[in-house]
Amino acid sequence: MTQKNNEDKLLTITSRSIELFLRNRYEETTMRMIQDATGLHSGSIYYVINGKEGILLMISEGFIGDIMCRSSRIARELGDPRLNVLLPPAFLLHATSSSKCMSRLLGQMFRTDSVMMLISTMAKEWSSRVDMPDDIDIDSAL
């Protein structure tokens, strides 16, 4: 199987899963539903991602990564490093307030240990690459 084929499958799996998670809730979505929505056999799904929690982890990584990138870009453009700290929670609040379904999905993300470990790792890596205000210690905050 080619790298491109696996990437295409992963994109299909994550995008269809987001739709299912938002429509049916994460807890109620089954791997069978994901299989039906993607048109992929279970073996193909498990070959590229490790089950439903793996899908949630992949979605979380993309979502949180996007928030961090946007925050960094805006802070850099405006020349205010405090925005590196202020914008991520603002983006999360906006996402949760705009949709009850999105709020439930984000809630599930933050209740999942593997997602929280990923977010912690991403935040530490991100804070080492962006300008952070001197009075913010990301390690003690995490």
C-alpha positions as a printed NumPy array, in Angstrom:
array([[  0.   ,   0.   ,   0.   ],
       [  1.43 ,   3.391,  -0.921],
       [  1.987,   6.293,   1.446],
       [ -0.402,   8.447,  -0.635],
       [ -3.104,   5.765,  -0.503],
       [ -2.774,   5.547,   3.301],
       [ -2.948,   9.344,   3.608],
       [ -6.088,   9.396,   1.454],
       [ -7.663,   6.683,   3.613],
       [ -6.719,   8.526,   6.787],
       [ -8.282,  11.738,   5.49 ],
       [-11.464,   9.866,   4.532],
       [-11.618,   8.121,   7.909],
       [-11.079,  11.291,   9.953],
       [-13.427,  13.502,   7.933],
       [-16.264,  10.938,   7.949],
       [-15.66 ,  10.214,  11.628],
       [-15.922,  13.902,  12.532],
       [-19.305,  13.987,  10.792],
       [-20.43 ,  10.86 ,  12.656],
       [-19.089,  12.056,  16.022],
       [-20.886,  15.384,  15.631],
       [-24.129,  13.811,  14.451],
       [-24.287,  10.766,  16.741],
       [-21.881,  11.657,  19.569],
       [-18.528,   9.961,  19.99 ],
       [-19.845,   7.409,  22.485],
       [-22.677,   6.297,  20.193],
       [-20.568,   6.044,  17.021],
       [-19.409,   2.519,  16.299],
       [-16.554,   1.285,  14.163],
       [-19.212,  -0.349,  11.979],
       [-20.767,   3.07 ,  11.366],
       [-17.339,   4.438,  10.428],
       [-16.812,   1.476,   8.113],
       [-20.138,   2.102,   6.392],
       [-19.528,   5.862,   6.093],
       [-16.058,   5.425,   4.593],
       [-16.775,   2.407,   2.433],
       [-13.616,   0.796,   3.82 ],
       [-13.26 ,  -2.676,   5.298],
       [-12.325,  -2.87 ,   8.976],
       [ -8.883,  -4.245,   8.1  ],
       [ -8.161,  -1.194,   5.956],
       [ -9.226,   1.13 ,   8.741],
       [ -7.18 ,  -0.639,  11.422],
       [ -4.19 ,  -0.75 ,   9.062],
       [ -3.936,   3.063,   9.039],
       [ -5.345,   3.976,  12.476],
       [ -5.851,   2.204,  15.778],
       [ -9.61 ,   2.171,  16.345],
       [-12.05 ,   4.818,  17.465],
       [ -9.785,   6.354,  20.113],
       [ -6.993,   6.536,  17.535],
       [ -9.356,   8.415,  15.235],
       [-10.264,  10.824,  18.052],
       [ -6.556,  11.3  ,  18.768],
       [ -5.848,  12.093,  15.106],
       [ -8.75 ,  14.566,  14.949],
       [ -7.574,  16.194,  18.19 ],
       [ -4.028,  16.54 ,  16.914],
       [ -5.232,  18.309,  13.788],
       [ -7.664,  20.539,  15.671],
       [ -5.26 ,  21.577,  18.442],
       [ -2.375,  21.927,  15.978],
       [ -4.482,  24.257,  13.853],
       [ -5.375,  26.375,  16.883],
       [ -1.725,  26.645,  17.907],
       [ -0.586,  27.562,  14.387],
       [ -3.287,  30.206,  14.022],
       [ -2.476,  31.663,  17.442],
       [  1.243,  31.838,  16.648],
       [  0.629,  33.465,  13.278],
       [ -1.71 ,  36.1  ,  14.711],
       [  0.622,  36.84 ,  17.646],
       [  3.548,  37.191,  15.261],
       [  1.604,  39.417,  12.843],
       [  0.402,  41.675,  15.653],
       [  3.753,  41.606,  17.477],
       [  2.18 ,  40.646,  20.804],
       [  3.506,  37.403,  22.384],
       [  0.718,  37.48 ,  25.002],
       [ -1.631,  36.367,  22.236],
       [  0.2  ,  33.013,  22.153],
       [ -1.364,  32.389,  25.563],
       [ -4.685,  34.179,  25.136],
       [ -5.833,  33.02 ,  21.706],
       [ -5.922,  29.198,  22.084],
       [ -8.551,  29.309,  24.856],
       [-10.483,  31.936,  22.886],
       [-10.573,  29.678,  19.826],
       [-11.752,  26.761,  21.993],
       [-14.461,  28.883,  23.614],
       [-15.642,  30.019,  20.215],
       [-15.779,  26.446,  18.906],
       [-17.745,  25.209,  21.914],
       [-20.151,  28.131,  21.954],
       [-20.933,  27.886,  18.247],
       [-22.145,  24.283,  18.327],
       [-23.521,  22.014,  21.019],
       [-22.283,  19.012,  19.014],
       [-18.776,  20.479,  18.775],
       [-18.862,  21.187,  22.491],
       [-19.648,  17.528,  23.207],
       [-16.879,  16.336,  20.87 ],
       [-14.324,  18.656,  22.492],
       [-15.502,  17.443,  25.881],
       [-14.807,  13.865,  24.819],
       [-11.37 ,  14.873,  23.569],
       [-10.479,  16.389,  26.926],
       [-11.787,  13.349,  28.824],
       [ -9.535,  10.981,  26.865],
       [ -6.144,  10.369,  28.501],
       [ -4.253,   9.779,  25.253],
       [ -5.594,  13.057,  23.847],
       [ -4.575,  14.957,  26.986],
       [ -1.046,  13.5  ,  26.8  ],
       [ -0.88 ,  14.544,  23.135],
       [ -2.073,  18.072,  23.952],
       [  0.488,  18.372,  26.74 ],
       [  3.301,  17.271,  24.419],
       [  2.123,  19.59 ,  21.643],
       [  1.832,  22.536,  24.041],
       [  5.371,  22.033,  25.348],
       [  6.757,  21.728,  21.819],
       [  4.742,  24.726,  20.66 ],
       [  5.812,  26.906,  23.59 ],
       [  9.466,  26.221,  22.815],
       [  8.983,  27.539,  19.261],
       [  6.931,  30.686,  19.898],
       [  7.546,  33.856,  21.834],
       [  6.001,  33.417,  25.253],
       [  5.675,  36.221,  27.787],
       [  8.426,  35.994,  30.414],
       [  5.938,  35.524,  33.251],
       [  4.374,  32.375,  31.712],
       [  5.91 ,  29.008,  32.639],
       [  4.273,  26.447,  30.372],
       [  5.863,  23.47 ,  32.189],
       [  4.305,  24.378,  35.527],
       [  0.963,  25.098,  33.833],
       [  0.877,  21.602,  32.312]])
